[in-house]
Coordinates of C-alpha atoms in Angstrom, one line a residue:
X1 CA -16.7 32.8 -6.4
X2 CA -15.8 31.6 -2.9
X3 CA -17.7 29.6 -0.7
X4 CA -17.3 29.4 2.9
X5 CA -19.1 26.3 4.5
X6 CA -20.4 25.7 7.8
X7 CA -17.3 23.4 8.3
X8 CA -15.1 26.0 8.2
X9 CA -17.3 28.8 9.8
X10 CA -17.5 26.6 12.9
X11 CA -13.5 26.1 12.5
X12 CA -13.2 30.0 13.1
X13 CA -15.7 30.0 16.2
X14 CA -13.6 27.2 17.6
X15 CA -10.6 29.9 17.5
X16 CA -12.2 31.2 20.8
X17 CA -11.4 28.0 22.5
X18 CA -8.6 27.8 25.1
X19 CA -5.1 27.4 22.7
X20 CA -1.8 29.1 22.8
X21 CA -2.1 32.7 21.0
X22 CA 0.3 32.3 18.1
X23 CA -1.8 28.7 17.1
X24 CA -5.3 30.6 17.5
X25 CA -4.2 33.2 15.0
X26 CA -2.0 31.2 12.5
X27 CA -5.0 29.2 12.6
X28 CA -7.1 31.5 11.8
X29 CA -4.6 32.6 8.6
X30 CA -4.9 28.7 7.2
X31 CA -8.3 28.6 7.4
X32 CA -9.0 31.7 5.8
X33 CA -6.4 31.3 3.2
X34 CA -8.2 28.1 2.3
X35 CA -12.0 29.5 2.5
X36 CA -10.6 32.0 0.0
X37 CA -8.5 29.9 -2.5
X38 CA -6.3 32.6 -2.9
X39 CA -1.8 32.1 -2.5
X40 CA -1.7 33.9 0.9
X41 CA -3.2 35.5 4.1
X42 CA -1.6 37.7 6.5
X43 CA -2.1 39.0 10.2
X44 CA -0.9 42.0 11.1
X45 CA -0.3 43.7 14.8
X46 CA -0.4 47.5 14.6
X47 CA 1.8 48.8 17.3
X48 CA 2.6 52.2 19.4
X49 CA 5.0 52.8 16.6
X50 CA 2.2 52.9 13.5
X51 CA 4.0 50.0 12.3
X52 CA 2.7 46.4 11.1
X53 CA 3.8 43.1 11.8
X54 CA 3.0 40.1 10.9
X55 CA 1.8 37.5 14.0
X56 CA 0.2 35.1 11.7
X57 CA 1.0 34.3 7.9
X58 CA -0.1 31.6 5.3
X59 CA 1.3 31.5 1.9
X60 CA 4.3 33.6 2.8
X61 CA 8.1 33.2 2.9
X62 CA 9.1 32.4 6.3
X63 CA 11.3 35.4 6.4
X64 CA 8.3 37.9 6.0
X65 CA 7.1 37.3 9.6
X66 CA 10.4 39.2 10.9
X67 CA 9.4 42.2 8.8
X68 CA 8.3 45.5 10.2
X69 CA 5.9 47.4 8.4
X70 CA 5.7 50.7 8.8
X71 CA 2.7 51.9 7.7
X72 CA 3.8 55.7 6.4
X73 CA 5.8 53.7 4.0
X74 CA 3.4 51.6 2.3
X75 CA 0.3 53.3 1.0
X76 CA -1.8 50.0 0.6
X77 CA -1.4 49.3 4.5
X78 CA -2.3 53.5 5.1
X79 CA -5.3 52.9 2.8
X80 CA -6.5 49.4 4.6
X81 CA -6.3 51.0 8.1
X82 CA -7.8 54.4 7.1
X83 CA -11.1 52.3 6.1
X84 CA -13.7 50.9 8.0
X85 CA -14.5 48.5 5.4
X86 CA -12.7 45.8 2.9
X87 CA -10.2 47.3 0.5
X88 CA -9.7 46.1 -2.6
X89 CA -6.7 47.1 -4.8
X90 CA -7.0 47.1 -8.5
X91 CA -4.7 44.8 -10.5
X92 CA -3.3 47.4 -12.3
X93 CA -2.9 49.8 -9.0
X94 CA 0.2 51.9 -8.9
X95 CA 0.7 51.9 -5.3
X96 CA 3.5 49.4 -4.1
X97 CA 2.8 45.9 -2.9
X98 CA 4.7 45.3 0.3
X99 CA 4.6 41.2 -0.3
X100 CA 6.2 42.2 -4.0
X101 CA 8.5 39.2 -4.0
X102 CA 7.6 37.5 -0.7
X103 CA 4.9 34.7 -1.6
X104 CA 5.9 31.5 -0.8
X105 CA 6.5 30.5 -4.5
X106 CA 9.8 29.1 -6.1
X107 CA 9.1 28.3 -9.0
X108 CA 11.7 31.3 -10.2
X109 CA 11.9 35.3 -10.1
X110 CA 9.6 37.1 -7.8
X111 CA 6.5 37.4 -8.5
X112 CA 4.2 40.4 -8.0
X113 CA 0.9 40.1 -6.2
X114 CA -2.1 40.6 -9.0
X115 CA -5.3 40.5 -6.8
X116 CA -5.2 42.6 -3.3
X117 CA -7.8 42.5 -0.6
X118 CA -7.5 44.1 3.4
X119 CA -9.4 44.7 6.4
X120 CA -8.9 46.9 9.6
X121 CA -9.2 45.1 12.8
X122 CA -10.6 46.2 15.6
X123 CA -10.0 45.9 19.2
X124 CA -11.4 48.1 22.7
X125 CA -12.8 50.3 19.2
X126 CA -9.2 51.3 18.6
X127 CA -7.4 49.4 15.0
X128 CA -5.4 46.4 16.0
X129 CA -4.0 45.7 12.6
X130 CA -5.5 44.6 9.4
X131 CA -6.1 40.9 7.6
X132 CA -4.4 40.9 4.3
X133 CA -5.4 38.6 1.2
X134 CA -3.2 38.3 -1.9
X135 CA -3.9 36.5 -5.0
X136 CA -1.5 35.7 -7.9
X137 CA -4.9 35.0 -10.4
X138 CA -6.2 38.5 -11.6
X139 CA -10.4 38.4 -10.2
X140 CA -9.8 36.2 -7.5
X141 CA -11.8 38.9 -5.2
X142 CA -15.0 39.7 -6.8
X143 CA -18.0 41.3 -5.1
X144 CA -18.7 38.2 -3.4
X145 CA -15.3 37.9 -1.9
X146 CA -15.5 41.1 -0.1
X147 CA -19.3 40.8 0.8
X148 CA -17.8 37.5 3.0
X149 CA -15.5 39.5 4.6
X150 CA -17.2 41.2 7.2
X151 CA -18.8 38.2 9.6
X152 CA -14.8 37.1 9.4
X153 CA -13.9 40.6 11.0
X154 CA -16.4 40.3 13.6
X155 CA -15.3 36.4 14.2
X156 CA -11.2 37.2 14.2
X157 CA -12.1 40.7 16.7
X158 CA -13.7 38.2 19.3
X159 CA -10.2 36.2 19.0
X160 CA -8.2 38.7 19.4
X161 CA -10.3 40.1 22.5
X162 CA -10.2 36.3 23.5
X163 CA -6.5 36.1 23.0
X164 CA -5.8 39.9 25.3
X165 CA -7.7 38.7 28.1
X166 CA -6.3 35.2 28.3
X167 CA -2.5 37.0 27.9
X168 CA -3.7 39.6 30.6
X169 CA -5.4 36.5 32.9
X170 CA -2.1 35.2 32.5
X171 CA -0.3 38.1 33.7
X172 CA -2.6 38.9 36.6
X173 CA -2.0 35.3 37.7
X174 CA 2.0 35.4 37.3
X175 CA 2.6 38.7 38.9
X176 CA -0.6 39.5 41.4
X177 CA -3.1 42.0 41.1
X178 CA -1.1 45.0 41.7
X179 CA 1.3 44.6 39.2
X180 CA 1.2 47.5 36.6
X181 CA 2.2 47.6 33.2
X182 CA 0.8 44.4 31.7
X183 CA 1.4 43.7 28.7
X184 CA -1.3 43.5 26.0
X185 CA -1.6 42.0 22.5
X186 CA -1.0 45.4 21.1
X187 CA 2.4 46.5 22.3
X188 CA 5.5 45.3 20.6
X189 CA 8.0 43.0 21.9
X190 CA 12.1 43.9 20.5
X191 CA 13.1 39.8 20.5
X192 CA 12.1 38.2 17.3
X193 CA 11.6 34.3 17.0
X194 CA 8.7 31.6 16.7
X195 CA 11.6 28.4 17.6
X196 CA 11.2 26.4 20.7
X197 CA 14.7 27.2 21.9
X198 CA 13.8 31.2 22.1
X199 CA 9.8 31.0 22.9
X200 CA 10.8 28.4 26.4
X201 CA 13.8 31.1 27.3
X202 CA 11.4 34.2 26.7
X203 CA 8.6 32.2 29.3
X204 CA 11.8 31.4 31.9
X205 CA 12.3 35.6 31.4
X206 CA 9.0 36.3 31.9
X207 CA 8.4 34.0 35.2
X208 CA 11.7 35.2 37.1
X209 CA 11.3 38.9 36.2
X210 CA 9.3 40.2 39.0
X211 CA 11.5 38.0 41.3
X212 CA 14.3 40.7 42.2
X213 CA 16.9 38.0 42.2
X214 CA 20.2 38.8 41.1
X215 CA 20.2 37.2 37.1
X216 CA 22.9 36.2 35.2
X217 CA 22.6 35.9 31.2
X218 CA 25.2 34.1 29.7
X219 CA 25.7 33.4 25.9
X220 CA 28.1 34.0 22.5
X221 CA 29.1 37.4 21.6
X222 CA 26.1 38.7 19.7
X223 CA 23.3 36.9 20.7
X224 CA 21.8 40.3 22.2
X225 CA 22.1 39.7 26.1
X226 CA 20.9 43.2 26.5
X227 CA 17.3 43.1 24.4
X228 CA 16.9 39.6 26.8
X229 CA 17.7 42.2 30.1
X230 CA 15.7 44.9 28.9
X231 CA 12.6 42.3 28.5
X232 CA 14.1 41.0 32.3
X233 CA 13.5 45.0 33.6
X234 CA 10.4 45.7 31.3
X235 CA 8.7 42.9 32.8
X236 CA 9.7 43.2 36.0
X237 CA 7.9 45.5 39.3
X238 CA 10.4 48.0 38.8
X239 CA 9.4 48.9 35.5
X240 CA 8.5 52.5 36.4
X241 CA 12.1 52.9 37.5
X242 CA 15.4 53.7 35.1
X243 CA 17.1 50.4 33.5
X244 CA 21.3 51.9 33.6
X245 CA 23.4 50.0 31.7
X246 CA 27.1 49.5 32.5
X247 CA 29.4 48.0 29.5
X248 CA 32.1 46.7 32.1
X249 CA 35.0 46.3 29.3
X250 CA 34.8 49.8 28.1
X251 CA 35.6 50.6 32.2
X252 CA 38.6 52.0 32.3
X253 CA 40.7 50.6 35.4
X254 CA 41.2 54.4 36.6
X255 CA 38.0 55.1 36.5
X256 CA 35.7 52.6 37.4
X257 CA 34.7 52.8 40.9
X258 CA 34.0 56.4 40.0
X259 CA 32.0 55.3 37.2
X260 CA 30.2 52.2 39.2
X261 CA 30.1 54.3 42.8
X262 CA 30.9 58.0 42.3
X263 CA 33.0 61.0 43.8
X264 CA 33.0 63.7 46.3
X265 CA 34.5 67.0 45.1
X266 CA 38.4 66.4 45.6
X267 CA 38.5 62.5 45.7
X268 CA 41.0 62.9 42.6
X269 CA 42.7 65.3 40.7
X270 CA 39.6 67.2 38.2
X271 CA 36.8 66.1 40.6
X272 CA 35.4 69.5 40.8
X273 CA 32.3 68.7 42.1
X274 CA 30.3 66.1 43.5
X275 CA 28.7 63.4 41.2
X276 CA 25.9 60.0 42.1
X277 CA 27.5 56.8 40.1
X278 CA 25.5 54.1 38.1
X279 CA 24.0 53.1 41.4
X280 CA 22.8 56.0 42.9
X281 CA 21.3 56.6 38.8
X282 CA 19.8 53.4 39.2
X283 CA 18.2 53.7 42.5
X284 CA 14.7 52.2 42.6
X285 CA 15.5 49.8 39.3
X286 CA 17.7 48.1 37.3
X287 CA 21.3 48.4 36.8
X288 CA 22.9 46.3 33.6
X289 CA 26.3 45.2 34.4
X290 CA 27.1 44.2 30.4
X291 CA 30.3 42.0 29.7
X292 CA 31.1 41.8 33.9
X293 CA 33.5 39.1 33.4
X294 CA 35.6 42.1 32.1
X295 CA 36.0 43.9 35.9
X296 CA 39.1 44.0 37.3
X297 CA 39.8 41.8 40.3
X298 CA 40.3 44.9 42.5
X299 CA 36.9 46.3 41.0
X300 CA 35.4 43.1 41.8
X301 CA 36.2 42.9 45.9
X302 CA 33.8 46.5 46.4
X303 CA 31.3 45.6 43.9
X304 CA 30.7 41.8 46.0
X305 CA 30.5 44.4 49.2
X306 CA 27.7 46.2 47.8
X307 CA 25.7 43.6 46.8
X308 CA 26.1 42.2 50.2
X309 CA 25.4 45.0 52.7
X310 CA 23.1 46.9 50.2
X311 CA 25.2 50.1 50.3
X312 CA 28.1 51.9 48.5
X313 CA 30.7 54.9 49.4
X314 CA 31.4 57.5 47.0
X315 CA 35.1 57.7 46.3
X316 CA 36.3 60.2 48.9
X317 CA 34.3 60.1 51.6
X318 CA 33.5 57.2 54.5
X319 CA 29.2 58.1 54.5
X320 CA 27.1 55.1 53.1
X321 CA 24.2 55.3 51.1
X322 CA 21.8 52.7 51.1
X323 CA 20.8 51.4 47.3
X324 CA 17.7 49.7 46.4
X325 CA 18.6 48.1 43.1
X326 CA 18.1 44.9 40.8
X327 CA 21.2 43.6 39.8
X328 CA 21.1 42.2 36.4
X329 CA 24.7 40.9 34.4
X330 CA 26.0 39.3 31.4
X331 CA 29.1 38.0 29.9
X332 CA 30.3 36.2 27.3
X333 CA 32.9 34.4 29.7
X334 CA 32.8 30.9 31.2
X335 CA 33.1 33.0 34.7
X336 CA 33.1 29.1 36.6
X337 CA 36.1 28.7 34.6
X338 CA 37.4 31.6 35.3
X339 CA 37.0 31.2 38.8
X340 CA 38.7 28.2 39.3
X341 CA 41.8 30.0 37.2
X342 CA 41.7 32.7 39.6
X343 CA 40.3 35.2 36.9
X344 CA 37.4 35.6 38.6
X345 CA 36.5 36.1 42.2
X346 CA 34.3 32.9 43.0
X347 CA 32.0 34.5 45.7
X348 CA 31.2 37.6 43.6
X349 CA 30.1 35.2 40.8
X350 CA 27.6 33.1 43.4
X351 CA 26.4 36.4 44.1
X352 CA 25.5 37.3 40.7
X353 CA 24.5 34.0 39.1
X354 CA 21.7 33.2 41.8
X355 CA 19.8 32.9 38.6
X356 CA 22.0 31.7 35.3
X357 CA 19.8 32.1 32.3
X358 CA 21.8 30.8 29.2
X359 CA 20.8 32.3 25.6
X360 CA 21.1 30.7 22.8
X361 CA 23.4 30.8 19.7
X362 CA 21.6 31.6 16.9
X363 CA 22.6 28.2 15.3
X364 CA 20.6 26.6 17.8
X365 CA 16.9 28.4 17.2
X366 CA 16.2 26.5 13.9
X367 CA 14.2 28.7 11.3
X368 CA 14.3 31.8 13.2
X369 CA 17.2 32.9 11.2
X370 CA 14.8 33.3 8.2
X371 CA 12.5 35.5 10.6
X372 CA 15.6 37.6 11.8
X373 CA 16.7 38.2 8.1
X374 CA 13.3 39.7 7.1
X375 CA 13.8 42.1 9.7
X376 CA 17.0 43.1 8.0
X377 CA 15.9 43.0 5.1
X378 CA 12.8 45.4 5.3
X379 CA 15.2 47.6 7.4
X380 CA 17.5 48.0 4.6
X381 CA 14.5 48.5 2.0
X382 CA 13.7 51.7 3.6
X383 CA 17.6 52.7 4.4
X384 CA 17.8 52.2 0.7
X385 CA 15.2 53.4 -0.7
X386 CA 14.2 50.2 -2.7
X387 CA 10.6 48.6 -4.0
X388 CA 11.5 45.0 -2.1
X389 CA 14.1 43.2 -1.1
X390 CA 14.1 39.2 -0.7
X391 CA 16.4 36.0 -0.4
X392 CA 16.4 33.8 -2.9
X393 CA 15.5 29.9 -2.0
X394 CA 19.5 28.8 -2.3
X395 CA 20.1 31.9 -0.2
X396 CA 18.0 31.1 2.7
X397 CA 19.6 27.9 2.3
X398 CA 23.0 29.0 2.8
X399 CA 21.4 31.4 6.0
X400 CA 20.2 27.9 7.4
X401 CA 23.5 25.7 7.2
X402 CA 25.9 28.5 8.3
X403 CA 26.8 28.5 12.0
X404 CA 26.9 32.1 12.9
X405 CA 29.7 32.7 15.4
X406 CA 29.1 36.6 15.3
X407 CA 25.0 35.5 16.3
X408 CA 22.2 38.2 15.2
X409 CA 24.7 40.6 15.2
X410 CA 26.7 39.1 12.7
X411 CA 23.2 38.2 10.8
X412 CA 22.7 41.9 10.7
X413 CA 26.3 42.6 9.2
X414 CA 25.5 39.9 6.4
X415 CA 22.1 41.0 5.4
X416 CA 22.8 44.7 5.1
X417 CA 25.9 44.4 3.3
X418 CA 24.4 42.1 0.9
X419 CA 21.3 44.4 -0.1
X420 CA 24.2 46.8 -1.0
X421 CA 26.2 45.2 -3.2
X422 CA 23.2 44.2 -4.8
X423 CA 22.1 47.1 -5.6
X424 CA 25.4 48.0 -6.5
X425 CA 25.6 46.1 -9.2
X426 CA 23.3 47.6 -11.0
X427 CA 19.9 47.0 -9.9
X428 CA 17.0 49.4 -10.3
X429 CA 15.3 50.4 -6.8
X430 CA 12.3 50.0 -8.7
X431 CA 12.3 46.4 -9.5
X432 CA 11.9 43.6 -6.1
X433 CA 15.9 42.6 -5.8
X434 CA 16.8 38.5 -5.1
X435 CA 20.0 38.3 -2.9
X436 CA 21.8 35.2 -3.9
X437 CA 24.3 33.1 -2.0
X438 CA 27.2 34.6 -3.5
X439 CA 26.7 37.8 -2.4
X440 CA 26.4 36.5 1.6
X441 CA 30.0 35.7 1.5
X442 CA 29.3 33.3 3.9
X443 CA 32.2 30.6 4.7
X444 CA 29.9 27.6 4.8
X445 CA 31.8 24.5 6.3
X446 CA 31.6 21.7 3.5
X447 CA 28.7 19.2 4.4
X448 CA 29.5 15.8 4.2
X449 CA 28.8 14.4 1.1
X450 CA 26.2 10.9 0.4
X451 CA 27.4 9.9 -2.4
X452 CA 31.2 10.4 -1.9
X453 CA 30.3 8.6 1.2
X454 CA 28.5 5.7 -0.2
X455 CA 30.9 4.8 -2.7
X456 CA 33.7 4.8 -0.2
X457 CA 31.9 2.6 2.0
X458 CA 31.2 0.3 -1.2
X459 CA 34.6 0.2 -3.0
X460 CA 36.7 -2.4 -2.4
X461 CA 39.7 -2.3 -0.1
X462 CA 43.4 -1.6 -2.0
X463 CA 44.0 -4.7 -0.1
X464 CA 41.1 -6.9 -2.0
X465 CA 42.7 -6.8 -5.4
X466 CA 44.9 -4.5 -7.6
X467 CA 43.0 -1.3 -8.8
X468 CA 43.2 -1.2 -12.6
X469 CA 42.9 2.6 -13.8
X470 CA 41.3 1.5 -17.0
X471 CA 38.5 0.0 -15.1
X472 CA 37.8 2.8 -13.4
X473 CA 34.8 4.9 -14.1
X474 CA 34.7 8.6 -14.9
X475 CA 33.9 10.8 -11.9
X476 CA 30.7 12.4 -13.7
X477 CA 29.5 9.0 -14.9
X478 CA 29.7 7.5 -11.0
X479 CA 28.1 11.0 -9.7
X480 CA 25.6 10.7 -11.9
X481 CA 24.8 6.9 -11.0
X482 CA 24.5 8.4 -7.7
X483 CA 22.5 10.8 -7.9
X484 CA 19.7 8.7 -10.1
X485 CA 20.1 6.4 -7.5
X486 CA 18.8 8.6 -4.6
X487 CA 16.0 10.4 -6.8
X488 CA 14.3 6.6 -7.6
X489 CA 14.3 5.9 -3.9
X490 CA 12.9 8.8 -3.0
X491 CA 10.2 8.7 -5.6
X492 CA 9.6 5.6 -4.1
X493 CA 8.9 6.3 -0.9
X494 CA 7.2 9.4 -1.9
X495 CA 4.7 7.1 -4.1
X496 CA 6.2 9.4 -6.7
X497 CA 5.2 12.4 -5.4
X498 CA 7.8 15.2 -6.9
X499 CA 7.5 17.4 -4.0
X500 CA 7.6 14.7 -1.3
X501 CA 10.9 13.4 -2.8
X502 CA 12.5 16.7 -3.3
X503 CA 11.8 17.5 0.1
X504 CA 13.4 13.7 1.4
X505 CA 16.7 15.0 -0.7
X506 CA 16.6 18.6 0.5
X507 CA 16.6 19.9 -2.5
X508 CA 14.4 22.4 -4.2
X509 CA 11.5 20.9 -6.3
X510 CA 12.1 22.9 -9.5
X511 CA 15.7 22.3 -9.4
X512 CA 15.1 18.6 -8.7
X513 CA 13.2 18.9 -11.9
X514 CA 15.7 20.1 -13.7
X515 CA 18.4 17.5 -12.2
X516 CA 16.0 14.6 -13.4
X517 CA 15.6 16.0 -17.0
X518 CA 19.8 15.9 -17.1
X519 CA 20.3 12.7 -16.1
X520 CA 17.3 11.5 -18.4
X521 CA 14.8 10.5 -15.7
X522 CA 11.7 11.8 -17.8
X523 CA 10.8 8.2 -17.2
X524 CA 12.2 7.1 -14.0
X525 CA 10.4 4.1 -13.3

């Protein structure tokens, strides 16, 4: 039976104090997850879409928090939301568990979630998403369980109504009064990432986006420069008004400034008829000038005019037309490089970089990787028509070490294919599939070894004394040595803690396990 105690009631009702969002809510998830004793505790944001996600999570793998749920294809979440109050879901329910696969467990296959219990929450008396708790003990949610529910409804409503006016405060504060379109906790945002790298760029965004200056996003081919301008525009005073994009390298030289600028009937052989240019489209918003370093030199000279005087000419005719519009570009280029090799015109790029916001490679935004992959993954569970789909531990390993040149984009690539030849090999669609390693095909760079190292710092010179071949141990046996080696000092300054060490070493508990028994550690000490 669970017991919640006045400890951790108060703990809840402190969740209304003044803290960043996401800690208030994955607070809320820990706390809950331990009130309950049971293996994990979800948050889930309903959004215009009817589709879930998770803002807060205890208990589950990291790469479950970039998974969109949409709720027409899970039945438990359609059944949770079309309640009032608690659902429970018998152990031997037919209807598919979403988390099938996903608990934070690696102690071997996936394992299916036995005991089920959700909640709608509400907000301005429309849902806001449900609280989700999974057990992997059969009874963990008996009557009392779900009788404690409630007053933790009405305790995590006031945080998220806590949470909305603090974001909207916020908002009010950044942009004035009259700024429309605020963003709420409700809506949906399209960049996914919890690291420090992405969450201090996505604040920079949100402060210089009703600025109007002229912003320049630069980063690695496939680290999606146009989601980050679309947030730029979204967030921006001319919201209301058309984002156009331009993708500069598909510009054909010919014609460009038609493209960029437009006609008049008869400016060039098959102009039959007047026609406005991405500008004129663009009038009273943003225009998206994607891959720019790409523009022609000639191309370059008219564009640096019309960001100067605020008007263009349509190719054919000497009238002006005055443009009212929010220059935002991107490229992939080192354009101050370029601009001292003569690639580049340098007083079009001051004009254009009068904010630089860098983006950063993928490599760089730690475990966000994982979050990105569960995206992928639960996009390709419904493109594929599978029960679940999941990374194994050494998988999400091999995500974590790899340096992603290609970015998200290459991510996406990865994940996708994998799930395929997965299931090409024979899996069932009915059973939760494990991608492994191998099937990433993922060129990981060779990590320096320890133990290779240590023993060439240790052996003697060729210059101390002759090297007698007999002598010399086999490879396994010194390997070996090595390895025992670093498991007794890690159980050491673990105070023989299993998990401690095995986290010291990098390695995977169970498989550390396993390593010891081989090399006849049952009795390392």
């Amino acid at each position: 039976m669970v017991k919640i105690t006045i400890m951790e009631t108060q703990l809840l009702m402190d969740l209304m104090t003044d803290m960043p969002d996401g800690v208030r809510l994955q607070r809320a998830a820990t706390t809950i997850r331990q009130a309950f004793a049971c293996d994990a505790v979800g948050l889930l944001m309903l959004d215009s879409h009817d589709t879930l996600h998770l803002v807060a999570a205890s208990g589950l793998a990291h790469e479950a928090l970039g998974r969109r749920f949409v709720v027409g294809q899970h039945p438990r979440f359609a059944a949770i939301l079309s309640r009032q109050t608690p659902t429970w879901f018998d152990p031997d329910s037919v209807l598919p568990d979403p988390y099938d696969g996903l608990l934070d467990d690696r102690k071997g296959s996936p394992l299916p979630v036995h005991d089920c219990l959700g909640m709608p929450i509400y907000h301005q008396d429309r849902p806001w998403g449900i609280m989700t708790l999974d057990a992997l003990t059969t009874g963990a949610f008996d009557e009392a369980a779900r009788a404690k529910l409630e007053p933790l409804r009405l305790i995590l409503q006031a945080a998220v109504r806590v949470t909305d006016l603090e974001r909207e405060n916020r908002r009010l504060r950044q942009l004035g009064t009259s700024q429309q379109g605020i963003e709420h906790i409700g809506e949906t945002t399209e960049i996914l990432g919890h690291s420090e790298a992405i969450q201090s760029l996505l604040n920079e965004l949100d402060l210089v986006a009703d600025s109007d200056l002229p912003i320049l996003l630069l980063g690695e081919t496939g680290v999606g420069k146009e989601l980050f301008a679309r947030r730029l525009h979204r967030h921006s005073r001319r919201s209301g008004q058309a984002m156009i994009q331009v993708n500069c390298a598909a510009l054909p030289e010919s014609l460009a400034e038609s493209e960029l600028f437009g006609h008049v009937k008869g400016a060039f052989s098959g102009a039959t008829a007047d026609r406005p240019g991405r500008f004129e489209a663009a009038q009273g918003g943003t225009l998206f000038l994607d891959e720019v370093g790409e523009l022609p030199l000639s191309l370059q000279a008219k564009l640096l005019r019309v960001l100067q005087n605020g008007e263009i000419q349509r190719l054919g005719t000497d009238q002006t037309i005055k443009t009212d519009v929010r220059v935002i570009a991107a490229t992939n280029r080192d354009l101050k490089a370029n601009t001292q090799a003569g690639l580049f015109r340098a007083d079009l790029y001051h004009r254009l970089s009068v904010y630089p916001i860098p983006i950063p490679p993928l490599r760089d935004r730690d475990r966000d990787v994982l979050i990105l992959a569960g995206h992928f993954l639960e996009f390709n569970r419904a493109r594929l028509g599978l029960r679940g789909v999941r990374l194994s531990y050494e998988a999400e390993q091999a995500l974590q070490q790899y340096p992603w040149p290609g970015n998200v984009r290459e991510l996406e690539h990865v994940i996708s294919r994998a799930a395929l030849k997965t299931l090409s090999r024979g899996a069932s669609r009915d059973q939760v599939l494990t991608i492994e390693p191998a099937l990433l095909d993922l060129d990981i760079p060779p990590a320096p070894d320890s133990a290779a190292a240590t023993l060439a710092e240790t052996a003697p010179s060729t210059t101390d004394a002759p090297v007698v071949l007999d002598e010399i141990p086999p490879l396994r046996t010194t390997v070996d040595d090595c390895q025992r080696h670093a498991i007794r000092q890690a159980l050491i300054a673990a105070d023989k803690n299993w998990a401690q060490a095995a986290k010291a070493l990098d390695i995977d508990a169970s498989n550390l396990h396993k390593l010891a028994k081989r090399l006849g550690m049952k009795k390392p000490f």
